[in-house]
mmCIF file of C-alpha atoms in Angstrom:
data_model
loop_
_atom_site.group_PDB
_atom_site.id
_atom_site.type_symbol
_atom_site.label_atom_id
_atom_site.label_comp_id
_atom_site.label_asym_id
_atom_site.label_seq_id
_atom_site.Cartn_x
_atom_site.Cartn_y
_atom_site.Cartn_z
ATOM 1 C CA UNK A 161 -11.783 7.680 21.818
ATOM 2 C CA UNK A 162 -8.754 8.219 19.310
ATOM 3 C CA UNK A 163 -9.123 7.994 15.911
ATOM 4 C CA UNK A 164 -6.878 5.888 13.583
ATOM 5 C CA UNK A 165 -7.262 8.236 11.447
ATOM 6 C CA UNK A 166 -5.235 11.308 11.129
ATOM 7 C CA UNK A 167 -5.450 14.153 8.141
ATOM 8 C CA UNK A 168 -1.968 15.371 6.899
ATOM 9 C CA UNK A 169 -1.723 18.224 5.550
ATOM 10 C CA UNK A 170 1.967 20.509 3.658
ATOM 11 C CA UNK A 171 1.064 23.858 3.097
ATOM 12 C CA UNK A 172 2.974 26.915 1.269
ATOM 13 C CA UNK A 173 1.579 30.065 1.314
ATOM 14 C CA UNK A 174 -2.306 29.247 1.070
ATOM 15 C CA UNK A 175 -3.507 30.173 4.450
ATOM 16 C CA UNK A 176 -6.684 31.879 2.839
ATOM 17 C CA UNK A 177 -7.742 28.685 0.470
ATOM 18 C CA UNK A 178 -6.809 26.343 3.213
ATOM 19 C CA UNK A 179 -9.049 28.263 5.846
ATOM 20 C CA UNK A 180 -11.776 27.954 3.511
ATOM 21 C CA UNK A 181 -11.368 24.209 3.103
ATOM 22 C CA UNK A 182 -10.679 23.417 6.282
ATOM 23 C CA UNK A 183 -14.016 25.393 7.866
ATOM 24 C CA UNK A 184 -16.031 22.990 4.991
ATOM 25 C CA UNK A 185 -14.502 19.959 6.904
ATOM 26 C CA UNK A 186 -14.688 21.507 10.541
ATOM 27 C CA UNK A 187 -18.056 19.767 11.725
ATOM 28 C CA UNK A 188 -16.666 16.627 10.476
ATOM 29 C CA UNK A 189 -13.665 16.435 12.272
ATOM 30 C CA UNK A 190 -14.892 17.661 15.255
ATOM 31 C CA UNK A 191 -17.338 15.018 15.444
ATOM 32 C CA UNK A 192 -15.305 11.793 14.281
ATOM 33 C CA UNK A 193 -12.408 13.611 16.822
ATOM 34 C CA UNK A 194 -10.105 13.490 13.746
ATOM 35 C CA UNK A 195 -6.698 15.223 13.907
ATOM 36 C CA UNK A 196 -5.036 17.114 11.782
ATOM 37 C CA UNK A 197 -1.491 17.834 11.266
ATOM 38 C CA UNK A 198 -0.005 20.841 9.169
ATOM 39 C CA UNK A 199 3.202 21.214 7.632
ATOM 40 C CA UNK A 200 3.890 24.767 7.151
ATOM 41 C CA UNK A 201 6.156 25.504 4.565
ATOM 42 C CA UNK A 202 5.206 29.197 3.975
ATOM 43 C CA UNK A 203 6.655 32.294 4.112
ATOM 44 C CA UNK A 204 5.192 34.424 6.490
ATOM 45 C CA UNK A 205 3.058 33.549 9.419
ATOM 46 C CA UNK A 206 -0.309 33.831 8.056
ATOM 47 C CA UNK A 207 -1.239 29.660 8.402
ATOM 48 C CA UNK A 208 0.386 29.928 12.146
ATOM 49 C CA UNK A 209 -2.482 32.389 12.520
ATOM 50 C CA UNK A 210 -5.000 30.674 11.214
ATOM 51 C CA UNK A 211 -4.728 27.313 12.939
ATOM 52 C CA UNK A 212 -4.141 28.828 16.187
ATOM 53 C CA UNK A 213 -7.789 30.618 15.331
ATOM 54 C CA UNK A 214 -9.164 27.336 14.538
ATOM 55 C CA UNK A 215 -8.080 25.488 17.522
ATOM 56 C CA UNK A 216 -10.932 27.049 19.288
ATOM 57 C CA UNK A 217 -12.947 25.381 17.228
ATOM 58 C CA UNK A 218 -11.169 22.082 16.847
ATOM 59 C CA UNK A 219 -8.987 21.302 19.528
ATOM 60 C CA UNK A 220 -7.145 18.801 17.365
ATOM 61 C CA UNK A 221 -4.751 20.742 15.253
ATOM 62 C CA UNK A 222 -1.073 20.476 15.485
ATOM 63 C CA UNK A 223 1.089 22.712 13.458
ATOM 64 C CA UNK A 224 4.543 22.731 13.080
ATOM 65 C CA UNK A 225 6.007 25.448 11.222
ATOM 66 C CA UNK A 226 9.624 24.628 9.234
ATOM 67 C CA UNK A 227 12.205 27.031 10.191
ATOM 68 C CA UNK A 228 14.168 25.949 7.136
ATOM 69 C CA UNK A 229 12.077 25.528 4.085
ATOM 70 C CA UNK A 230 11.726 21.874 3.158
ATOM 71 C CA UNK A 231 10.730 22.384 -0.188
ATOM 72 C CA UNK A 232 7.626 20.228 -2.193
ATOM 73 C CA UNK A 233 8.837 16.676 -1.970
ATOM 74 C CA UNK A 234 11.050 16.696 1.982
ATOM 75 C CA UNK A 235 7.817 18.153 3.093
ATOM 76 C CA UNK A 236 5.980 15.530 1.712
ATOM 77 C CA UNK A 237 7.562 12.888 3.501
ATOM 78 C CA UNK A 238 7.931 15.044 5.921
ATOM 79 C CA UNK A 239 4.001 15.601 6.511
ATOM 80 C CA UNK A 240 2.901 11.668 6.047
ATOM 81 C CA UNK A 241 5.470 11.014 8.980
ATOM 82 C CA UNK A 242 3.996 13.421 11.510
ATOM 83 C CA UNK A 243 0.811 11.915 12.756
ATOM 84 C CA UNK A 244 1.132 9.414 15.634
ATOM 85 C CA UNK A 245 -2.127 8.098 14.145
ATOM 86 C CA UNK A 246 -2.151 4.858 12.117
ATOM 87 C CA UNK A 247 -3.924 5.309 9.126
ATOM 88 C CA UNK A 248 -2.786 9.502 7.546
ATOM 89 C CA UNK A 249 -4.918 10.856 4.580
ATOM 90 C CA UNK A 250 -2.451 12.925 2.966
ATOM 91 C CA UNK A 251 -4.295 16.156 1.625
ATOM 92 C CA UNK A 252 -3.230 18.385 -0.810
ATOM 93 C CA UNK A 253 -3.683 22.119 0.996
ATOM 94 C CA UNK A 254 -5.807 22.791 -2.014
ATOM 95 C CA UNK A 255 -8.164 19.715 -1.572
ATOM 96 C CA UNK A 256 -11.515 19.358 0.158
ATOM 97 C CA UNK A 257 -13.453 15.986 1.663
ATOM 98 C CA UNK A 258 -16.601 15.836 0.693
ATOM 99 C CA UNK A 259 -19.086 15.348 3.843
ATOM 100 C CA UNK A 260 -19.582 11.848 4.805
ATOM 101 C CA UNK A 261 -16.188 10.703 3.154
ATOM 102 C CA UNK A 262 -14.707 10.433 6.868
ATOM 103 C CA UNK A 263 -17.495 8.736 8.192
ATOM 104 C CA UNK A 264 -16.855 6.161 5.249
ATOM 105 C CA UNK A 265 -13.139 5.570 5.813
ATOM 106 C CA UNK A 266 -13.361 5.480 9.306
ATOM 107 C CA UNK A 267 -16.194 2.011 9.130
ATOM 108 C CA UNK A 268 -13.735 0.865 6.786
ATOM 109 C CA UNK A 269 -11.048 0.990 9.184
ATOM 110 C CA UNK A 270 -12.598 -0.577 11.812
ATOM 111 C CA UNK A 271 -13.068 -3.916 9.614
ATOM 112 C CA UNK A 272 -10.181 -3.913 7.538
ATOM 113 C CA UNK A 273 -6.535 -3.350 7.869
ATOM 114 C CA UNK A 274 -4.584 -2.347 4.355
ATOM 115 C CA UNK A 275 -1.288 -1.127 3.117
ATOM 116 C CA UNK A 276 -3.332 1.890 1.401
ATOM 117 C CA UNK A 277 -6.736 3.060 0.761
ATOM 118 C CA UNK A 278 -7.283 4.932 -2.193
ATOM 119 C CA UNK A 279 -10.108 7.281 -3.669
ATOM 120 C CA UNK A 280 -11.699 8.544 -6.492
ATOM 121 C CA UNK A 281 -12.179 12.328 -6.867
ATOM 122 C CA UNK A 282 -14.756 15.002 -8.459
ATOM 123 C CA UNK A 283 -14.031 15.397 -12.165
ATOM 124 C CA UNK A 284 -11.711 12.749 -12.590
ATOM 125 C CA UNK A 285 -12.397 10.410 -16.100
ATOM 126 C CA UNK A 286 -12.581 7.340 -13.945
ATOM 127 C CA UNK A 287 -14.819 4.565 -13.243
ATOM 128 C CA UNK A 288 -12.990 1.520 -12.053
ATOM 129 C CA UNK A 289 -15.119 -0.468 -9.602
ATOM 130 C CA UNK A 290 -14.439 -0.480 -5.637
ATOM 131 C CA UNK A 291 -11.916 -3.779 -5.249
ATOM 132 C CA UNK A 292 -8.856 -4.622 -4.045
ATOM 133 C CA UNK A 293 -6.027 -4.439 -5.759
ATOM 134 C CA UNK A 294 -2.681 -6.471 -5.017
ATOM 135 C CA UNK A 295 -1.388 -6.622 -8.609
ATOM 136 C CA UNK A 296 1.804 -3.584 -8.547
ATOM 137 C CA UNK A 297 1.341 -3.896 -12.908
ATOM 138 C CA UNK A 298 -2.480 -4.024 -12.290
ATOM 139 C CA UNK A 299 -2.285 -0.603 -10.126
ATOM 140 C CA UNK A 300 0.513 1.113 -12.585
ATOM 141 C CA UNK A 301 -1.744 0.662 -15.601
ATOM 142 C CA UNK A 302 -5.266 1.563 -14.020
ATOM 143 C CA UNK A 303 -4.739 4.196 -11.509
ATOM 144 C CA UNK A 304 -0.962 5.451 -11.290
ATOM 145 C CA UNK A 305 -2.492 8.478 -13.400
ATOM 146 C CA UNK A 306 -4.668 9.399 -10.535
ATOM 147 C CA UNK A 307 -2.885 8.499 -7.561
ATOM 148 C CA UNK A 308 -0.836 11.341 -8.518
ATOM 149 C CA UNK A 309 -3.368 13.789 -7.120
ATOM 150 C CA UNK A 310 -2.202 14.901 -3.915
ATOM 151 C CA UNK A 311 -5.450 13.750 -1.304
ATOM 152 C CA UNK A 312 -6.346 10.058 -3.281
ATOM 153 C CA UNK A 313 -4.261 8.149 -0.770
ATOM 154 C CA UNK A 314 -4.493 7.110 2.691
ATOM 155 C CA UNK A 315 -1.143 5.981 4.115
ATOM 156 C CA UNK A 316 -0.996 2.881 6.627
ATOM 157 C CA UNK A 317 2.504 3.661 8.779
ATOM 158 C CA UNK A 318 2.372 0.460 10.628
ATOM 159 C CA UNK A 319 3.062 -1.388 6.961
ATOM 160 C CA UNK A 320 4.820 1.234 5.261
ATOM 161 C CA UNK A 321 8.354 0.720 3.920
ATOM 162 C CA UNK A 322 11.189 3.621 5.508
ATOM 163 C CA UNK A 323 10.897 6.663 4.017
ATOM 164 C CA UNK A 324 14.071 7.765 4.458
ATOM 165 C CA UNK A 325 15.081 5.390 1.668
ATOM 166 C CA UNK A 326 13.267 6.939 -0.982
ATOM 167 C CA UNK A 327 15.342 8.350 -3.268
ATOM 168 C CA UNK A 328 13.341 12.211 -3.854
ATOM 169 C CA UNK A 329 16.338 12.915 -7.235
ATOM 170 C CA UNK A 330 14.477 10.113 -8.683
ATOM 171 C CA UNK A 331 10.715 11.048 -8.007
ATOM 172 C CA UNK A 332 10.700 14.759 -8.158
ATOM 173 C CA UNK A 333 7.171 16.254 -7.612
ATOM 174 C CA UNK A 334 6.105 12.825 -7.494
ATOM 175 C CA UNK A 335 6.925 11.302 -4.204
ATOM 176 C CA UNK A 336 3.547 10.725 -2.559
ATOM 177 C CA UNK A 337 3.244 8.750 -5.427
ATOM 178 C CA UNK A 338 6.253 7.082 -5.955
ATOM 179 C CA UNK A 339 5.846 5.707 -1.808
ATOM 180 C CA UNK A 340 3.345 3.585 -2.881
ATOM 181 C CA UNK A 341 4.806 1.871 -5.865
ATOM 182 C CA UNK A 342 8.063 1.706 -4.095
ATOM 183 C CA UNK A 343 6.163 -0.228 -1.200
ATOM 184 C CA UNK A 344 4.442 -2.522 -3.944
ATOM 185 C CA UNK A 345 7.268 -3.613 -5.677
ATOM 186 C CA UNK A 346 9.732 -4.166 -1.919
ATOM 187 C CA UNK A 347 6.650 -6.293 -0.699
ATOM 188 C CA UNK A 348 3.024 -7.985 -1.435
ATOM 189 C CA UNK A 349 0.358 -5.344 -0.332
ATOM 190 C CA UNK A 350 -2.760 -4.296 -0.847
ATOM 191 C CA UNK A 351 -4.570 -1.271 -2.025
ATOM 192 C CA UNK A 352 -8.247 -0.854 -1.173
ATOM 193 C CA UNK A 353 -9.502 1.437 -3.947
ATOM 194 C CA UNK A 354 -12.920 3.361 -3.196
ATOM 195 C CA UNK A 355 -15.217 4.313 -6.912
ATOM 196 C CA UNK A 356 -16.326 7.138 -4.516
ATOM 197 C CA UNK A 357 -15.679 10.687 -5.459
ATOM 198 C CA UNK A 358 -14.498 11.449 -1.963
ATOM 199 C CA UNK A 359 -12.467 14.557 -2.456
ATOM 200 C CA UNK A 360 -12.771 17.463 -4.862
ATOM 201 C CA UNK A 361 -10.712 20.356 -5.476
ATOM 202 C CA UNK A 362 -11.019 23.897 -4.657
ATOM 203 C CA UNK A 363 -12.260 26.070 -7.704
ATOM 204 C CA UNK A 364 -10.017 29.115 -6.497
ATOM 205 C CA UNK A 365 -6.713 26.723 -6.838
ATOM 206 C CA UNK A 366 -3.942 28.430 -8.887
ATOM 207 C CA UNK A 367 -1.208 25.393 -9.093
ATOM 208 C CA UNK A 368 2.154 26.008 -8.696
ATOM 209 C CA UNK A 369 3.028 23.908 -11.926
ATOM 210 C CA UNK A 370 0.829 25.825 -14.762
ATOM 211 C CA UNK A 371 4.004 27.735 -15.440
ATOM 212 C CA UNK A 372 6.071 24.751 -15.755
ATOM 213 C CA UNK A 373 3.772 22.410 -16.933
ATOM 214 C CA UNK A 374 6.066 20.467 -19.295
ATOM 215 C CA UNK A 375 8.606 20.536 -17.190
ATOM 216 C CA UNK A 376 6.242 18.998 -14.653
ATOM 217 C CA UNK A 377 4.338 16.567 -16.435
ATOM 218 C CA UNK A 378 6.805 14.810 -19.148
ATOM 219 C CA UNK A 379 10.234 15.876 -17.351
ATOM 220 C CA UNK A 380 9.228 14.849 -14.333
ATOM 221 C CA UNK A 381 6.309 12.061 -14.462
ATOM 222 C CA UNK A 382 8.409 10.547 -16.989
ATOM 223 C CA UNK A 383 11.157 10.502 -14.849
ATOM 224 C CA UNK A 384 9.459 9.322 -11.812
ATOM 225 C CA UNK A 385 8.210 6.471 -13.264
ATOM 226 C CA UNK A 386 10.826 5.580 -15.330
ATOM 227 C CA UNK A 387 12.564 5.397 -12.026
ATOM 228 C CA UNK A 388 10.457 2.405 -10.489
ATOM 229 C CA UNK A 389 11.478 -0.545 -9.931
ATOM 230 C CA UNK A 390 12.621 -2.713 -12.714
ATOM 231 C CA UNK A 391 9.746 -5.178 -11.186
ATOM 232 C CA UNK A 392 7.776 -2.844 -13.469
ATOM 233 C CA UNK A 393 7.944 -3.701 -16.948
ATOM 234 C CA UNK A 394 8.637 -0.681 -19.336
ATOM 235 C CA UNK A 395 5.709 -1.151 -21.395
ATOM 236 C CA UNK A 396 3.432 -0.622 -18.263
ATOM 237 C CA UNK A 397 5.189 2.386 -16.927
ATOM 238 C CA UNK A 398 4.911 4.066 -20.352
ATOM 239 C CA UNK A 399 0.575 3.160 -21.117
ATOM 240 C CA UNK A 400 0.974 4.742 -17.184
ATOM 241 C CA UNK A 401 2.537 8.060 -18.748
ATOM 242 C CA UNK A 402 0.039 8.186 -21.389
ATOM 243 C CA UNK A 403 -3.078 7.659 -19.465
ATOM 244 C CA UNK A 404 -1.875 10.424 -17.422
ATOM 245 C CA UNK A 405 -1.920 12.475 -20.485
ATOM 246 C CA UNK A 406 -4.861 11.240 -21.725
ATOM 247 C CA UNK A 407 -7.365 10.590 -18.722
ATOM 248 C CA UNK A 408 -6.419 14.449 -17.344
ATOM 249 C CA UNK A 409 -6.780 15.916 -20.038
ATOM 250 C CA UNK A 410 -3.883 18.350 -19.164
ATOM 251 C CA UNK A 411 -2.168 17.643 -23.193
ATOM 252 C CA UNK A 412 -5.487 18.039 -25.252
ATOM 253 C CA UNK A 413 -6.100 20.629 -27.648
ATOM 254 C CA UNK A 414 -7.897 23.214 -25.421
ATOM 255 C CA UNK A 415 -4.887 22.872 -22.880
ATOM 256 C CA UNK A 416 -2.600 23.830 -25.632
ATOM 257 C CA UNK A 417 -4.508 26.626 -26.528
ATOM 258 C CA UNK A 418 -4.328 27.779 -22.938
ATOM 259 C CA UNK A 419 -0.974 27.214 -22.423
ATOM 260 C CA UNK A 420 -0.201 29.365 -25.587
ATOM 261 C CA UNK A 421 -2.971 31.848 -24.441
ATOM 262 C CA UNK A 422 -1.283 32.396 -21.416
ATOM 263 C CA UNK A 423 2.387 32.206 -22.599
ATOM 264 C CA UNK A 424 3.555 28.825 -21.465
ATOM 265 C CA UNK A 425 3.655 27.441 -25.210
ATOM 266 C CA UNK A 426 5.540 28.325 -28.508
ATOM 267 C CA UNK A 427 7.247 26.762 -30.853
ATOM 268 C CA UNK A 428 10.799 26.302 -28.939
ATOM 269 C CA UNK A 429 8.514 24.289 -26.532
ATOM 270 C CA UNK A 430 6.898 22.227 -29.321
ATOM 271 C CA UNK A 431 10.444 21.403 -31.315
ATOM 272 C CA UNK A 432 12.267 20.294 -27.288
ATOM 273 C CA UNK A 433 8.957 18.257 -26.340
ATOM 274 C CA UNK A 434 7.517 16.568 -30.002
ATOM 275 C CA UNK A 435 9.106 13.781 -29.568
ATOM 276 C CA UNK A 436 7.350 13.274 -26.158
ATOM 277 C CA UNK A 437 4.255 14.460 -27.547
ATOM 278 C CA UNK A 438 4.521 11.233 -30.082
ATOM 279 C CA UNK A 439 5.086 8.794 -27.118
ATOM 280 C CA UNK A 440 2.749 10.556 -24.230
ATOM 281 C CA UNK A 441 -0.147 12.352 -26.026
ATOM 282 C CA UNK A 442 -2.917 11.189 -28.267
ATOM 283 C CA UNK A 443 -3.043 14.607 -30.178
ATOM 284 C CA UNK A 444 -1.465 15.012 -33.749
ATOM 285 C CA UNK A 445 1.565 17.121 -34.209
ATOM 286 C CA UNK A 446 0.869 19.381 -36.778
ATOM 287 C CA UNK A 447 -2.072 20.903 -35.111
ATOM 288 C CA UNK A 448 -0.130 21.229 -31.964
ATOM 289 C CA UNK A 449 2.452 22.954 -34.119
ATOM 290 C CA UNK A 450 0.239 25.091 -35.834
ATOM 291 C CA UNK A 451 -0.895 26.184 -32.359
ATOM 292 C CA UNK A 452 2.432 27.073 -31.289
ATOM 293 C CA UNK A 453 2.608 29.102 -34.444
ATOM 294 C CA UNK A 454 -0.995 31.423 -33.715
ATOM 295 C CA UNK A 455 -0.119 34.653 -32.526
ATOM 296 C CA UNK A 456 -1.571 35.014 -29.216
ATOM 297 C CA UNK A 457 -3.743 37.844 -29.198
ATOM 298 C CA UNK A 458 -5.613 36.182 -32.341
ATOM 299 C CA UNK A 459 -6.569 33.064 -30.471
ATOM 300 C CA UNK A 460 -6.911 34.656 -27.026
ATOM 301 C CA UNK A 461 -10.258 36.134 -28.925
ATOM 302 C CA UNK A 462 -11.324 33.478 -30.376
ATOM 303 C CA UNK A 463 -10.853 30.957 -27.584
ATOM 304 C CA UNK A 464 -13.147 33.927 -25.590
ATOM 305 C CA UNK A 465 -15.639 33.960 -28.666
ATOM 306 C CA UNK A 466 -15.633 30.025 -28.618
ATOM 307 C CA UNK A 467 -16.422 30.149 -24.403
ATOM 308 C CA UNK A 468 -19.391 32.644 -25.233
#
């Protein structure tokens, strides 16, 4: 029998992590007959190789490789658009389901029919009972923050608004994201949220934003929501930037430290970024400009001490 369900997955240059998360998922998908669809993005030909290995375990993998790169956010789009399927799971090529997590959606599907399903994952400072939500405000305030992680939605196509008029200037890095709240605010919906840690991570994930973490997270999740609909009042889109900040964790004081550790942080970054800090950060700015200030190789052994 088909599924309704269909796994979509973009992928740049991670054949080796995505092999190992996708052989963790095999048995499931062989035995729910789910497919899944792969975006290639990458550079060389390694993912070609390693579906068309797979397939002989899981007859249900379609790959299409883009001739012309699409970059992050076409490819997006680009992936949630592929399956013929109704219902897509849109999964970062970093993230893993946990077993029994298809098994869960799939009984849901069968009852229920929803705009989106959403899902809590491993490590994430959440607790917000299973419900559904049809409040756009409601959603902004309460889970924008983690519906930014690339695998906590599942897509419905039959109800979802056109694509192609999503504007991706507006929502860079964000558009898997910025589909859903662009659906809410065109149209009533509702989002089935799950209190289930369904997916997790890979540990061996180097992101592609570390580097460019400010740039990423107050540039351009600032931007992204700012960009919303005006149905969204401004005071909810900004408590959404903060909680972001806040519930991740990626702007506390260890994070800094890193990011300084490693080179990402000085005090040019601090004096183009305080004023964000104020608005989108709970921690105080002279520590974070004291930070800046430590030489490097001083707190790179004492952050190593501190671990020990």
């Amino acid at each position: 029998m088909q599924s309704k369900l269909a796994i979509a997955i973009p992928t740049y240059n991670r054949a080796e992590m995505m092999e190992s998360n996708l052989l963790l998922m095999i048995d499931e998908l062989v035995q729910f007959n789910i497919p899944v669809y792969i975006s290639d993005d990458s550079t060389n030909s390694d993912t070609e190789h390693l579906i068309n290995k797979l397939k002989s375990k899981h007859s249900l993998f379609h790959y299409k490789k883009n001739e012309v790169r699409l970059g992050h956010d076409l490819n997006c789009l680009h992936t949630i658009w592929l399956p013929k399927e109704q219902y897509v799971w849109y999964l970062g090529d970093s993230m893993i389901i946990n077993k029994g997590a298809l098994e869960k959606i799939l009984k849901i599907l069968e009852k229920e029919d929803h705009d989106f399903i959403c899902c809590n994952a491993v490590g994430r400072n959440l607790d917000i009972a299973t419900s559904l939500f049809t409040d756009r405000n409601e959603i902004l305030e309460n889970l924008c923050w983690h519906l930014t992680l690339t695998g906590s939605t599942i897509y419905n196509k039959e109800k979802l608004i056109d694509l192609s008029n999503i504007d991706l200037l507006k929502f860079k890095n964000f558009p898997q994201t910025a589909i859903l709240f662009e659906h809410f605010a065109r149209k009533n919906a509702e989002l089935f949220w799950i209190n289930e840690r369904l997916i997790y991570n890979n540990p061996n994930k180097n992101s592609y934003w570390v580097s460019k973490v400010f740039d990423v997270f107050i540039n351009d999740l600032k931007s992204f929501i700012h960009n919303l609909s005006s149905k969204y009042p401004t005071k909810s889109k900004d408590y959404a930037i903060l909680q972001h900040s806040v519930k991740t964790g990626i702007f506390n004081y260890s994070s800094f430290i890193r990011y300084r550790i490693n080179g990402f942080y000085d005090c040019n970054v601090y004096n183009k970024y305080k004023r964000d800090f104020v608005n989108y950060t709970d921690a105080n700015l002279v520590i974070l400009f004291l930070i800046g200030l430590f030489p490097i190789r001083v707190l790179k052994g004492a952050f190593n001490l501190f671990k020990k």
